[in-house]
mmCIF file of C-alpha atoms in Angstrom:
data_model
loop_
_atom_site.group_PDB
_atom_site.id
_atom_site.type_symbol
_atom_site.label_atom_id
_atom_site.label_comp_id
_atom_site.label_asym_id
_atom_site.label_seq_id
_atom_site.Cartn_x
_atom_site.Cartn_y
_atom_site.Cartn_z
ATOM 1 C CA MET A 1 17.820 -64.240 -39.185
ATOM 2 C CA GLY A 2 17.135 -60.830 -40.653
ATOM 3 C CA ALA A 3 13.901 -58.991 -41.380
ATOM 4 C CA GLY A 4 11.229 -61.147 -42.940
ATOM 5 C CA GLY A 5 13.004 -64.322 -41.858
ATOM 6 C CA ARG A 6 15.663 -64.080 -44.584
ATOM 7 C CA MET A 7 19.180 -65.038 -43.626
ATOM 8 C CA SER A 8 21.837 -62.614 -44.701
ATOM 9 C CA VAL A 9 24.624 -64.581 -46.390
ATOM 10 C CA PRO A 10 27.855 -62.699 -46.956
ATOM 11 C CA PRO A 11 29.215 -63.034 -50.490
ATOM 12 C CA SER A 12 31.902 -65.658 -50.815
ATOM 13 C CA PRO A 13 35.325 -64.228 -51.499
ATOM 14 C CA LYS A 14 36.308 -64.387 -55.144
ATOM 15 C CA LYS A 15 38.883 -67.052 -55.827
ATOM 16 C CA PRO A 16 42.078 -65.356 -56.937
ATOM 17 C CA GLU A 17 43.042 -66.069 -60.508
ATOM 18 C CA PHE A 18 46.424 -67.535 -61.241
ATOM 19 C CA ASN A 19 48.341 -65.324 -63.617
ATOM 20 C CA SER A 20 50.114 -67.816 -65.861
ATOM 21 C CA LEU A 21 51.981 -65.039 -67.680
ATOM 22 C CA LYS A 22 53.600 -63.643 -64.543
ATOM 23 C CA ARG A 23 57.312 -64.255 -64.743
ATOM 24 C CA VAL A 24 58.749 -67.040 -62.662
ATOM 25 C CA PRO A 25 61.303 -65.740 -60.132
ATOM 26 C CA TYR A 26 64.853 -66.088 -61.418
ATOM 27 C CA SER A 27 66.658 -65.526 -58.124
ATOM 28 C CA LYS A 28 68.093 -68.561 -56.381
ATOM 29 C CA PRO A 29 65.218 -70.393 -54.631
ATOM 30 C CA PRO A 30 65.020 -70.211 -50.824
ATOM 31 C CA PHE A 31 64.701 -74.016 -50.647
ATOM 32 C CA THR A 32 66.821 -77.000 -51.559
ATOM 33 C CA LEU A 33 66.002 -80.200 -53.407
ATOM 34 C CA SER A 34 66.162 -82.183 -50.181
ATOM 35 C CA GLU A 35 63.678 -79.803 -48.554
ATOM 36 C CA ILE A 36 61.287 -80.297 -51.463
ATOM 37 C CA LYS A 37 61.691 -84.057 -51.195
ATOM 38 C CA LYS A 38 60.796 -84.002 -47.491
ATOM 39 C CA ASP A 39 57.373 -82.571 -48.369
ATOM 40 C CA ILE A 40 56.586 -85.469 -50.718
ATOM 41 C CA PRO A 41 55.099 -88.658 -49.230
ATOM 42 C CA PRO A 42 57.817 -91.356 -49.214
ATOM 43 C CA HIS A 43 55.683 -93.848 -51.151
ATOM 44 C CA CYS A 44 55.869 -91.559 -54.208
ATOM 45 C CA PHE A 45 59.460 -92.692 -54.770
ATOM 46 C CA GLN A 46 58.598 -96.403 -54.737
ATOM 47 C CA ARG A 47 58.511 -98.192 -58.098
ATOM 48 C CA SER A 48 56.303 -101.238 -58.616
ATOM 49 C CA VAL A 49 56.929 -103.698 -61.442
ATOM 50 C CA LEU A 50 53.350 -104.960 -61.322
ATOM 51 C CA ARG A 51 51.818 -101.502 -61.292
ATOM 52 C CA SER A 52 54.041 -100.258 -64.094
ATOM 53 C CA PHE A 53 53.192 -103.275 -66.239
ATOM 54 C CA SER A 54 49.487 -102.796 -65.488
ATOM 55 C CA TYR A 55 49.533 -99.408 -67.226
ATOM 56 C CA LEU A 56 51.412 -100.892 -70.163
ATOM 57 C CA LEU A 57 48.954 -103.793 -70.371
ATOM 58 C CA TYR A 58 46.030 -101.345 -70.302
ATOM 59 C CA ASP A 59 47.530 -99.421 -73.221
ATOM 60 C CA PHE A 60 48.166 -102.641 -75.154
ATOM 61 C CA ILE A 61 44.583 -103.801 -74.662
ATOM 62 C CA LEU A 62 43.192 -100.536 -76.001
ATOM 63 C CA ALA A 63 45.652 -100.434 -78.911
ATOM 64 C CA SER A 64 44.784 -104.050 -79.805
ATOM 65 C CA LEU A 65 41.060 -103.310 -79.589
ATOM 66 C CA PHE A 66 41.364 -100.313 -81.904
ATOM 67 C CA TYR A 67 43.486 -102.362 -84.319
ATOM 68 C CA HIS A 68 40.965 -105.218 -84.307
ATOM 69 C CA VAL A 69 38.020 -102.939 -85.014
ATOM 70 C CA ALA A 70 39.852 -101.037 -87.756
ATOM 71 C CA THR A 71 41.129 -104.091 -89.624
ATOM 72 C CA ASN A 72 38.052 -106.284 -89.245
ATOM 73 C CA TYR A 73 35.133 -103.865 -89.511
ATOM 74 C CA PHE A 74 36.294 -100.752 -91.357
ATOM 75 C CA PRO A 75 36.703 -102.538 -94.728
ATOM 76 C CA ASN A 76 32.985 -103.410 -94.621
ATOM 77 C CA LEU A 77 31.795 -99.873 -93.931
ATOM 78 C CA PRO A 78 30.059 -97.925 -96.697
ATOM 79 C CA GLN A 79 32.295 -95.337 -98.293
ATOM 80 C CA PRO A 80 31.094 -92.168 -96.488
ATOM 81 C CA LEU A 81 31.434 -93.800 -93.049
ATOM 82 C CA SER A 82 34.977 -95.004 -93.706
ATOM 83 C CA TYR A 83 36.068 -91.389 -94.225
ATOM 84 C CA VAL A 84 34.989 -90.742 -90.621
ATOM 85 C CA ALA A 85 36.057 -94.058 -89.098
ATOM 86 C CA TRP A 86 39.692 -94.004 -90.205
ATOM 87 C CA PRO A 87 40.475 -90.497 -88.879
ATOM 88 C CA LEU A 88 38.883 -91.502 -85.570
ATOM 89 C CA TYR A 89 41.094 -94.582 -85.460
ATOM 90 C CA TRP A 90 44.193 -92.553 -86.284
ATOM 91 C CA ALA A 91 43.483 -90.024 -83.526
ATOM 92 C CA MET A 92 42.562 -92.582 -80.851
ATOM 93 C CA GLN A 93 45.340 -95.032 -81.689
ATOM 94 C CA GLY A 94 47.844 -92.165 -81.854
ATOM 95 C CA CYS A 95 46.839 -91.033 -78.372
ATOM 96 C CA ILE A 96 47.162 -94.520 -76.899
ATOM 97 C CA LEU A 97 50.539 -95.075 -78.544
ATOM 98 C CA THR A 98 51.686 -91.728 -77.151
ATOM 99 C CA GLY A 99 50.955 -93.234 -73.735
ATOM 100 C CA VAL A 100 53.124 -96.222 -74.694
ATOM 101 C CA TRP A 101 55.840 -93.768 -75.741
ATOM 102 C CA VAL A 102 55.625 -92.133 -72.304
ATOM 103 C CA ILE A 103 56.093 -95.481 -70.551
ATOM 104 C CA ALA A 104 59.204 -96.096 -72.657
ATOM 105 C CA HIS A 105 60.371 -92.622 -71.613
ATOM 106 C CA GLU A 106 59.909 -93.702 -67.989
ATOM 107 C CA CYS A 107 62.119 -96.724 -68.677
ATOM 108 C CA GLY A 108 64.838 -94.373 -69.883
ATOM 109 C CA HIS A 109 64.639 -92.538 -66.562
ATOM 110 C CA HIS A 110 64.785 -95.793 -64.544
ATOM 111 C CA ALA A 111 61.280 -94.988 -63.270
ATOM 112 C CA PHE A 112 59.592 -98.188 -64.490
ATOM 113 C CA SER A 113 61.080 -100.611 -61.954
ATOM 114 C CA ASP A 114 63.951 -101.101 -59.531
ATOM 115 C CA TYR A 115 65.802 -103.166 -62.145
ATOM 116 C CA GLN A 116 67.851 -101.278 -64.732
ATOM 117 C CA TRP A 117 68.046 -104.295 -67.063
ATOM 118 C CA LEU A 118 64.248 -104.602 -67.064
ATOM 119 C CA ASP A 119 63.751 -100.900 -67.697
ATOM 120 C CA ASP A 120 66.182 -100.957 -70.615
ATOM 121 C CA THR A 121 64.674 -104.131 -72.090
ATOM 122 C CA VAL A 122 61.108 -102.811 -71.955
ATOM 123 C CA GLY A 123 62.164 -99.363 -73.114
ATOM 124 C CA LEU A 124 64.166 -100.748 -76.050
ATOM 125 C CA ILE A 125 61.227 -102.855 -77.256
ATOM 126 C CA LEU A 126 58.639 -100.085 -76.864
ATOM 127 C CA HIS A 127 60.678 -97.265 -78.365
ATOM 128 C CA SER A 128 61.973 -99.420 -81.224
ATOM 129 C CA SER A 129 58.387 -100.334 -82.098
ATOM 130 C CA LEU A 130 57.756 -96.588 -82.512
ATOM 131 C CA LEU A 131 60.979 -96.141 -84.550
ATOM 132 C CA VAL A 132 62.761 -94.344 -81.700
ATOM 133 C CA PRO A 133 66.433 -95.208 -80.982
ATOM 134 C CA TYR A 134 65.985 -95.979 -77.293
ATOM 135 C CA PHE A 135 69.506 -95.650 -75.863
ATOM 136 C CA SER A 136 70.393 -92.744 -78.142
ATOM 137 C CA TRP A 137 67.456 -90.701 -76.960
ATOM 138 C CA LYS A 138 67.867 -91.907 -73.368
ATOM 139 C CA TYR A 139 71.361 -90.399 -73.206
ATOM 140 C CA SER A 140 70.571 -87.123 -74.960
ATOM 141 C CA HIS A 141 67.415 -86.740 -72.867
ATOM 142 C CA ARG A 142 69.391 -87.366 -69.689
ATOM 143 C CA ARG A 143 71.639 -84.460 -70.656
ATOM 144 C CA HIS A 144 68.560 -82.341 -71.234
ATOM 145 C CA HIS A 145 67.523 -83.033 -67.635
ATOM 146 C CA SER A 146 71.016 -82.210 -66.426
ATOM 147 C CA ASN A 147 71.104 -78.888 -68.291
ATOM 148 C CA THR A 148 67.512 -77.676 -68.555
ATOM 149 C CA GLY A 149 67.239 -73.949 -69.161
ATOM 150 C CA SER A 150 70.897 -73.551 -70.147
ATOM 151 C CA LEU A 151 71.418 -71.685 -73.403
ATOM 152 C CA GLU A 152 74.782 -73.379 -73.925
ATOM 153 C CA ARG A 153 74.188 -76.970 -72.775
ATOM 154 C CA ASP A 154 70.483 -77.849 -72.944
ATOM 155 C CA GLU A 155 69.759 -80.483 -75.586
ATOM 156 C CA VAL A 156 66.396 -79.615 -77.132
ATOM 157 C CA PHE A 157 64.195 -76.591 -77.855
ATOM 158 C CA VAL A 158 67.099 -74.313 -77.047
ATOM 159 C CA PRO A 159 65.808 -70.820 -77.921
ATOM 160 C CA LYS A 160 67.899 -68.577 -80.117
ATOM 161 C CA LYS A 161 69.127 -65.138 -79.199
ATOM 162 C CA LYS A 162 67.940 -62.353 -81.486
ATOM 163 C CA SER A 163 71.338 -62.235 -83.143
ATOM 164 C CA GLY A 164 70.988 -65.938 -83.990
ATOM 165 C CA LEU A 165 67.693 -65.664 -85.880
ATOM 166 C CA ARG A 166 67.814 -66.680 -89.535
ATOM 167 C CA TRP A 167 66.994 -64.175 -92.260
ATOM 168 C CA TRP A 168 63.624 -65.776 -92.952
ATOM 169 C CA ALA A 169 62.336 -65.436 -89.347
ATOM 170 C CA LYS A 170 60.704 -62.059 -90.005
ATOM 171 C CA HIS A 171 58.856 -63.487 -93.025
ATOM 172 C CA PHE A 172 57.280 -66.185 -90.844
ATOM 173 C CA ASN A 173 56.266 -63.764 -88.081
ATOM 174 C CA ASN A 174 52.656 -63.573 -89.297
ATOM 175 C CA PRO A 175 49.607 -65.882 -89.110
ATOM 176 C CA PRO A 176 50.233 -67.831 -92.354
ATOM 177 C CA GLY A 177 53.938 -68.198 -91.573
ATOM 178 C CA ARG A 178 53.149 -69.201 -88.012
ATOM 179 C CA PHE A 179 50.689 -71.861 -89.185
ATOM 180 C CA LEU A 180 53.267 -73.253 -91.617
ATOM 181 C CA SER A 181 55.969 -73.312 -88.930
ATOM 182 C CA ILE A 182 53.730 -75.149 -86.459
ATOM 183 C CA THR A 183 52.669 -77.643 -89.140
ATOM 184 C CA ILE A 184 56.257 -78.432 -90.106
ATOM 185 C CA GLN A 185 57.263 -78.657 -86.447
ATOM 186 C CA LEU A 186 54.495 -81.133 -85.585
ATOM 187 C CA THR A 187 54.885 -83.343 -88.661
ATOM 188 C CA LEU A 188 58.630 -83.333 -89.315
ATOM 189 C CA GLY A 189 60.123 -81.960 -86.099
ATOM 190 C CA TRP A 190 60.762 -85.291 -84.351
ATOM 191 C CA PRO A 191 62.480 -87.170 -87.226
ATOM 192 C CA LEU A 192 64.459 -84.022 -88.120
ATOM 193 C CA TYR A 193 65.674 -83.773 -84.525
ATOM 194 C CA LEU A 194 66.723 -87.428 -84.388
ATOM 195 C CA ALA A 195 68.420 -87.422 -87.796
ATOM 196 C CA PHE A 196 69.840 -83.887 -88.043
ATOM 197 C CA ASN A 197 69.624 -82.404 -84.514
ATOM 198 C CA VAL A 198 67.190 -79.713 -85.708
ATOM 199 C CA ALA A 199 66.131 -77.533 -82.723
ATOM 200 C CA GLY A 200 68.807 -79.248 -80.639
ATOM 201 C CA ARG A 201 71.948 -78.028 -78.959
ATOM 202 C CA PRO A 202 74.578 -76.823 -81.446
ATOM 203 C CA TYR A 203 77.653 -79.029 -81.734
ATOM 204 C CA ASP A 204 80.968 -78.342 -83.452
ATOM 205 C CA ARG A 205 80.202 -81.031 -86.034
ATOM 206 C CA PHE A 206 77.266 -82.966 -87.470
ATOM 207 C CA ALA A 207 75.138 -84.543 -84.726
ATOM 208 C CA CYS A 208 72.730 -87.435 -85.265
ATOM 209 C CA HIS A 209 71.019 -89.817 -82.857
ATOM 210 C CA TYR A 210 71.792 -92.762 -85.156
ATOM 211 C CA ASP A 211 75.551 -92.118 -85.300
ATOM 212 C CA PRO A 212 77.409 -94.027 -82.555
ATOM 213 C CA TYR A 213 80.470 -91.844 -83.094
ATOM 214 C CA GLY A 214 78.595 -88.545 -83.148
ATOM 215 C CA PRO A 215 79.354 -85.750 -80.658
ATOM 216 C CA ILE A 216 76.202 -86.459 -78.654
ATOM 217 C CA PHE A 217 77.625 -89.663 -77.184
ATOM 218 C CA SER A 218 80.629 -90.672 -75.123
ATOM 219 C CA ASP A 219 82.888 -93.660 -75.846
ATOM 220 C CA ARG A 220 81.218 -95.853 -73.237
ATOM 221 C CA GLU A 221 77.785 -95.238 -74.777
ATOM 222 C CA ARG A 222 78.622 -96.176 -78.364
ATOM 223 C CA LEU A 223 77.846 -99.907 -78.162
ATOM 224 C CA GLN A 224 74.334 -99.168 -76.916
ATOM 225 C CA ILE A 225 73.795 -96.742 -79.802
ATOM 226 C CA TYR A 226 74.470 -99.671 -82.138
ATOM 227 C CA ILE A 227 71.843 -101.656 -80.210
ATOM 228 C CA SER A 228 69.354 -98.784 -80.606
ATOM 229 C CA ASP A 229 70.017 -98.665 -84.347
ATOM 230 C CA ALA A 230 69.554 -102.434 -84.573
ATOM 231 C CA GLY A 231 66.193 -102.146 -82.817
ATOM 232 C CA VAL A 232 64.949 -99.486 -85.229
ATOM 233 C CA LEU A 233 66.252 -101.394 -88.257
ATOM 234 C CA THR A 234 64.533 -104.588 -87.053
ATOM 235 C CA VAL A 235 61.173 -102.830 -86.837
ATOM 236 C CA ALA A 236 61.775 -101.091 -90.171
ATOM 237 C CA TYR A 237 62.430 -104.502 -91.778
ATOM 238 C CA ALA A 238 59.250 -105.905 -90.178
ATOM 239 C CA LEU A 239 57.311 -102.985 -91.669
ATOM 240 C CA TYR A 240 58.883 -103.703 -95.065
ATOM 241 C CA ARG A 241 57.683 -107.315 -94.852
ATOM 242 C CA LEU A 242 54.226 -106.064 -93.878
ATOM 243 C CA VAL A 243 54.185 -103.807 -96.923
ATOM 244 C CA LEU A 244 54.962 -106.825 -99.132
ATOM 245 C CA ALA A 245 52.237 -108.886 -97.459
ATOM 246 C CA LYS A 246 49.497 -106.301 -96.884
ATOM 247 C CA GLY A 247 50.335 -103.375 -99.136
ATOM 248 C CA VAL A 248 51.734 -99.927 -98.463
ATOM 249 C CA GLY A 249 48.265 -98.412 -97.994
ATOM 250 C CA TRP A 250 47.417 -100.893 -95.234
ATOM 251 C CA VAL A 251 50.656 -100.206 -93.343
ATOM 252 C CA ILE A 252 50.243 -96.430 -93.631
ATOM 253 C CA SER A 253 46.628 -96.581 -92.465
ATOM 254 C CA VAL A 254 47.148 -98.988 -89.578
ATOM 255 C CA TYR A 255 50.600 -97.908 -88.372
ATOM 256 C CA GLY A 256 51.984 -94.915 -90.252
ATOM 257 C CA VAL A 257 49.347 -92.282 -89.575
ATOM 258 C CA PRO A 258 48.998 -93.140 -85.850
ATOM 259 C CA LEU A 259 52.796 -92.860 -85.620
ATOM 260 C CA LEU A 260 52.574 -89.353 -87.108
ATOM 261 C CA VAL A 261 50.048 -88.499 -84.391
ATOM 262 C CA VAL A 262 52.460 -89.825 -81.738
ATOM 263 C CA ASN A 263 55.291 -87.727 -83.158
ATOM 264 C CA ALA A 264 53.102 -84.614 -83.286
ATOM 265 C CA PHE A 265 52.005 -85.013 -79.667
ATOM 266 C CA LEU A 266 55.567 -85.690 -78.546
ATOM 267 C CA VAL A 267 56.835 -82.481 -80.142
ATOM 268 C CA MET A 268 53.893 -80.424 -78.922
ATOM 269 C CA ILE A 269 54.134 -81.714 -75.351
ATOM 270 C CA THR A 270 57.876 -81.086 -75.140
ATOM 271 C CA TYR A 271 57.651 -77.682 -76.819
ATOM 272 C CA LEU A 272 54.895 -76.463 -74.499
ATOM 273 C CA GLN A 273 56.671 -77.780 -71.395
ATOM 274 C CA HIS A 274 59.714 -75.619 -72.069
ATOM 275 C CA THR A 275 58.362 -72.673 -74.058
ATOM 276 C CA HIS A 276 56.316 -70.074 -72.190
ATOM 277 C CA PRO A 277 56.465 -66.263 -71.881
ATOM 278 C CA SER A 278 56.981 -66.552 -68.122
ATOM 279 C CA LEU A 279 59.988 -68.897 -68.217
ATOM 280 C CA PRO A 280 63.599 -67.674 -68.046
ATOM 281 C CA HIS A 281 66.640 -69.175 -69.715
ATOM 282 C CA TYR A 282 70.177 -68.704 -68.443
ATOM 283 C CA ASP A 283 73.668 -68.436 -69.797
ATOM 284 C CA SER A 284 76.649 -69.879 -67.934
ATOM 285 C CA SER A 285 77.002 -66.801 -65.705
ATOM 286 C CA GLU A 286 73.601 -67.427 -64.067
ATOM 287 C CA TRP A 287 72.554 -71.026 -64.701
ATOM 288 C CA ASP A 288 72.337 -73.635 -61.980
ATOM 289 C CA TRP A 289 70.551 -76.966 -61.962
ATOM 290 C CA MET A 290 67.710 -76.006 -59.620
ATOM 291 C CA ARG A 291 66.702 -72.841 -61.450
ATOM 292 C CA GLY A 292 66.955 -74.688 -64.747
ATOM 293 C CA ALA A 293 64.739 -77.537 -63.529
ATOM 294 C CA LEU A 294 62.143 -74.993 -62.409
ATOM 295 C CA SER A 295 62.132 -73.347 -65.853
ATOM 296 C CA THR A 296 59.340 -75.671 -66.952
ATOM 297 C CA VAL A 297 55.568 -75.429 -66.944
ATOM 298 C CA ASP A 298 52.728 -77.862 -66.302
ATOM 299 C CA ARG A 299 49.896 -77.854 -68.850
ATOM 300 C CA ASP A 300 46.333 -79.160 -68.968
ATOM 301 C CA TYR A 301 45.394 -81.514 -71.815
ATOM 302 C CA GLY A 302 42.008 -82.434 -70.348
ATOM 303 C CA ILE A 303 41.213 -86.131 -70.566
ATOM 304 C CA LEU A 304 44.477 -86.697 -72.404
ATOM 305 C CA ASN A 305 46.375 -86.029 -69.167
ATOM 306 C CA LYS A 306 45.405 -89.546 -68.090
ATOM 307 C CA VAL A 307 45.933 -91.062 -71.526
ATOM 308 C CA PHE A 308 49.443 -89.596 -71.554
ATOM 309 C CA HIS A 309 50.097 -90.866 -68.003
ATOM 310 C CA ASN A 310 50.213 -87.296 -66.646
ATOM 311 C CA ILE A 311 53.474 -86.377 -68.337
ATOM 312 C CA THR A 312 51.659 -83.194 -69.334
ATOM 313 C CA ASP A 313 50.497 -81.831 -65.973
ATOM 314 C CA THR A 314 53.288 -83.090 -63.668
ATOM 315 C CA HIS A 315 56.330 -82.013 -65.636
ATOM 316 C CA VAL A 316 57.750 -79.720 -62.954
ATOM 317 C CA ALA A 317 57.845 -82.587 -60.463
ATOM 318 C CA HIS A 318 59.312 -84.838 -63.155
ATOM 319 C CA HIS A 319 62.236 -82.474 -63.710
ATOM 320 C CA LEU A 320 62.948 -82.371 -60.002
ATOM 321 C CA PHE A 321 62.642 -86.144 -59.456
ATOM 322 C CA SER A 322 62.898 -87.921 -62.797
ATOM 323 C CA THR A 323 63.055 -91.456 -61.343
ATOM 324 C CA MET A 324 59.616 -91.050 -59.766
ATOM 325 C CA PRO A 325 56.994 -93.232 -61.524
ATOM 326 C CA HIS A 326 54.182 -91.402 -63.282
ATOM 327 C CA TYR A 327 51.449 -92.921 -61.109
ATOM 328 C CA HIS A 328 52.792 -91.015 -58.080
ATOM 329 C CA ALA A 329 53.479 -87.744 -59.868
ATOM 330 C CA MET A 330 50.072 -86.147 -59.207
ATOM 331 C CA VAL A 331 50.415 -86.651 -55.452
ATOM 332 C CA ALA A 332 53.957 -85.294 -55.593
ATOM 333 C CA THR A 333 52.896 -82.260 -57.623
ATOM 334 C CA LYS A 334 50.218 -81.392 -55.090
ATOM 335 C CA ALA A 335 52.762 -81.775 -52.283
ATOM 336 C CA ILE A 336 55.435 -79.529 -53.796
ATOM 337 C CA LYS A 337 53.206 -76.613 -54.821
ATOM 338 C CA PRO A 338 53.220 -74.942 -51.364
ATOM 339 C CA ILE A 339 56.994 -74.973 -50.968
ATOM 340 C CA LEU A 340 57.656 -73.950 -54.585
ATOM 341 C CA GLY A 341 55.199 -71.058 -54.401
ATOM 342 C CA GLU A 342 55.859 -68.639 -57.255
ATOM 343 C CA TYR A 343 58.538 -70.939 -58.634
ATOM 344 C CA TYR A 344 55.810 -73.383 -59.690
ATOM 345 C CA GLN A 345 54.244 -72.600 -63.047
ATOM 346 C CA PHE A 346 50.962 -73.940 -64.426
ATOM 347 C CA ASP A 347 49.078 -72.775 -67.485
ATOM 348 C CA GLY A 348 45.572 -74.085 -68.074
ATOM 349 C CA MET A 349 45.120 -72.439 -71.472
ATOM 350 C CA PRO A 350 43.805 -74.969 -74.036
ATOM 351 C CA VAL A 351 46.832 -76.370 -75.788
ATOM 352 C CA TYR A 352 45.665 -75.462 -79.299
ATOM 353 C CA LYS A 353 45.572 -71.832 -78.167
ATOM 354 C CA ALA A 354 48.795 -72.156 -76.204
ATOM 355 C CA ILE A 355 50.871 -73.466 -79.103
ATOM 356 C CA TRP A 356 49.684 -70.560 -81.265
ATOM 357 C CA ARG A 357 50.450 -68.005 -78.546
ATOM 358 C CA GLU A 358 53.892 -69.454 -77.827
ATOM 359 C CA ALA A 359 54.725 -69.552 -81.542
ATOM 360 C CA LYS A 360 53.771 -65.862 -81.681
ATOM 361 C CA GLU A 361 55.291 -64.588 -78.436
ATOM 362 C CA CYS A 362 58.372 -66.803 -77.983
ATOM 363 C CA LEU A 363 60.551 -66.159 -81.037
ATOM 364 C CA TYR A 364 63.889 -65.534 -79.339
ATOM 365 C CA VAL A 365 65.373 -64.674 -75.939
ATOM 366 C CA GLU A 366 67.159 -61.563 -74.701
ATOM 367 C CA PRO A 367 68.009 -60.154 -71.240
ATOM 368 C CA ASP A 368 66.024 -57.188 -69.946
ATOM 369 C CA GLU A 369 67.551 -53.819 -70.736
ATOM 370 C CA GLY A 370 69.177 -52.267 -67.702
ATOM 371 C CA ASP A 371 68.935 -55.474 -65.665
ATOM 372 C CA LYS A 372 72.168 -56.247 -63.840
ATOM 373 C CA HIS A 373 71.460 -59.948 -64.373
ATOM 374 C CA LYS A 374 72.675 -60.082 -67.968
ATOM 375 C CA GLY A 375 72.716 -63.858 -67.900
ATOM 376 C CA VAL A 376 68.926 -64.145 -67.484
ATOM 377 C CA PHE A 377 67.088 -64.278 -70.805
ATOM 378 C CA TRP A 378 63.365 -63.866 -71.527
ATOM 379 C CA PHE A 379 61.264 -64.626 -74.588
ATOM 380 C CA ARG A 380 60.598 -61.779 -77.039
ATOM 381 C CA ASN A 381 58.774 -61.431 -80.343
ATOM 382 C CA LYS A 382 59.726 -58.027 -81.751
ATOM 383 C CA ILE A 383 61.877 -58.536 -84.853
#
């Protein structure tokens, strides 16, 4: 007690702020993958068929509910209200179907169950229903995980060196050009990547996820690429029959626009996981798997973290242990933060601000001048 009976309370120390723009260390980490794994509770690596299906069932229930409300009640709404109701449906259904997309992604990583045949069956059905060639993307995505951060061998969102920029880059390096680039990326980026390998790893000939004999795939994978194509074609034919029965407007409203939302979120999530001013990229003289896997960043999408099954805020752990199911990833992320230290990167900036900043700051990569590590590349924006 002090004078007058007042207790003197020392001020609480200010919580240190995390500087998300501080560069991640590029030296070889002082820990190994096995040492990281020892810090994670063993149950995090256990896959449960029932638990995995429970998340899928939850998504299906919500998607079915939204569909029921939209198709049974929206047609009876007065005109002004329908202009509000349909965009709400598109946004909410798109978010839920993005969660379904994430579960199919887990199947491709063999993180859904202990049974490969079950994972591939569920993944093929789910991804085909969203017009994604399951096995094609599974194999190219696996190579992305094997080569993350490599300028020569990574599969997607491989940044260009300054010398590789196209002539029009400087004309888009302004707010209107940036807005146009982001819009095109979010609306057309995913189908352009699947069909024409846009923003993907350069190959010596035309690369396409629908081509069984393309350079993306090996001989032993070609049969499954045919199966992927068959799955997409089956769903495309079902949509054609729906158009004949219900009309093109109905199919676009109920399925097409939510699918565009899914594609936009998929591109944005992937782009923001691997594009950040603090993240290095490596050429073959410096790259190794561990440093590449750590060249990723966790983001905060608010309530959508849960809707997207935490693929957004546990991506670092996912790149280290891709067969870990999503429902254990939060516990694992908390466990690995102490051992990763400065090698762990999180950015809590709202994603709508983050995508604008990254589009502005991360135009190409170059090594630091005078740095002896010429194989370590950082994002730049001065053209």
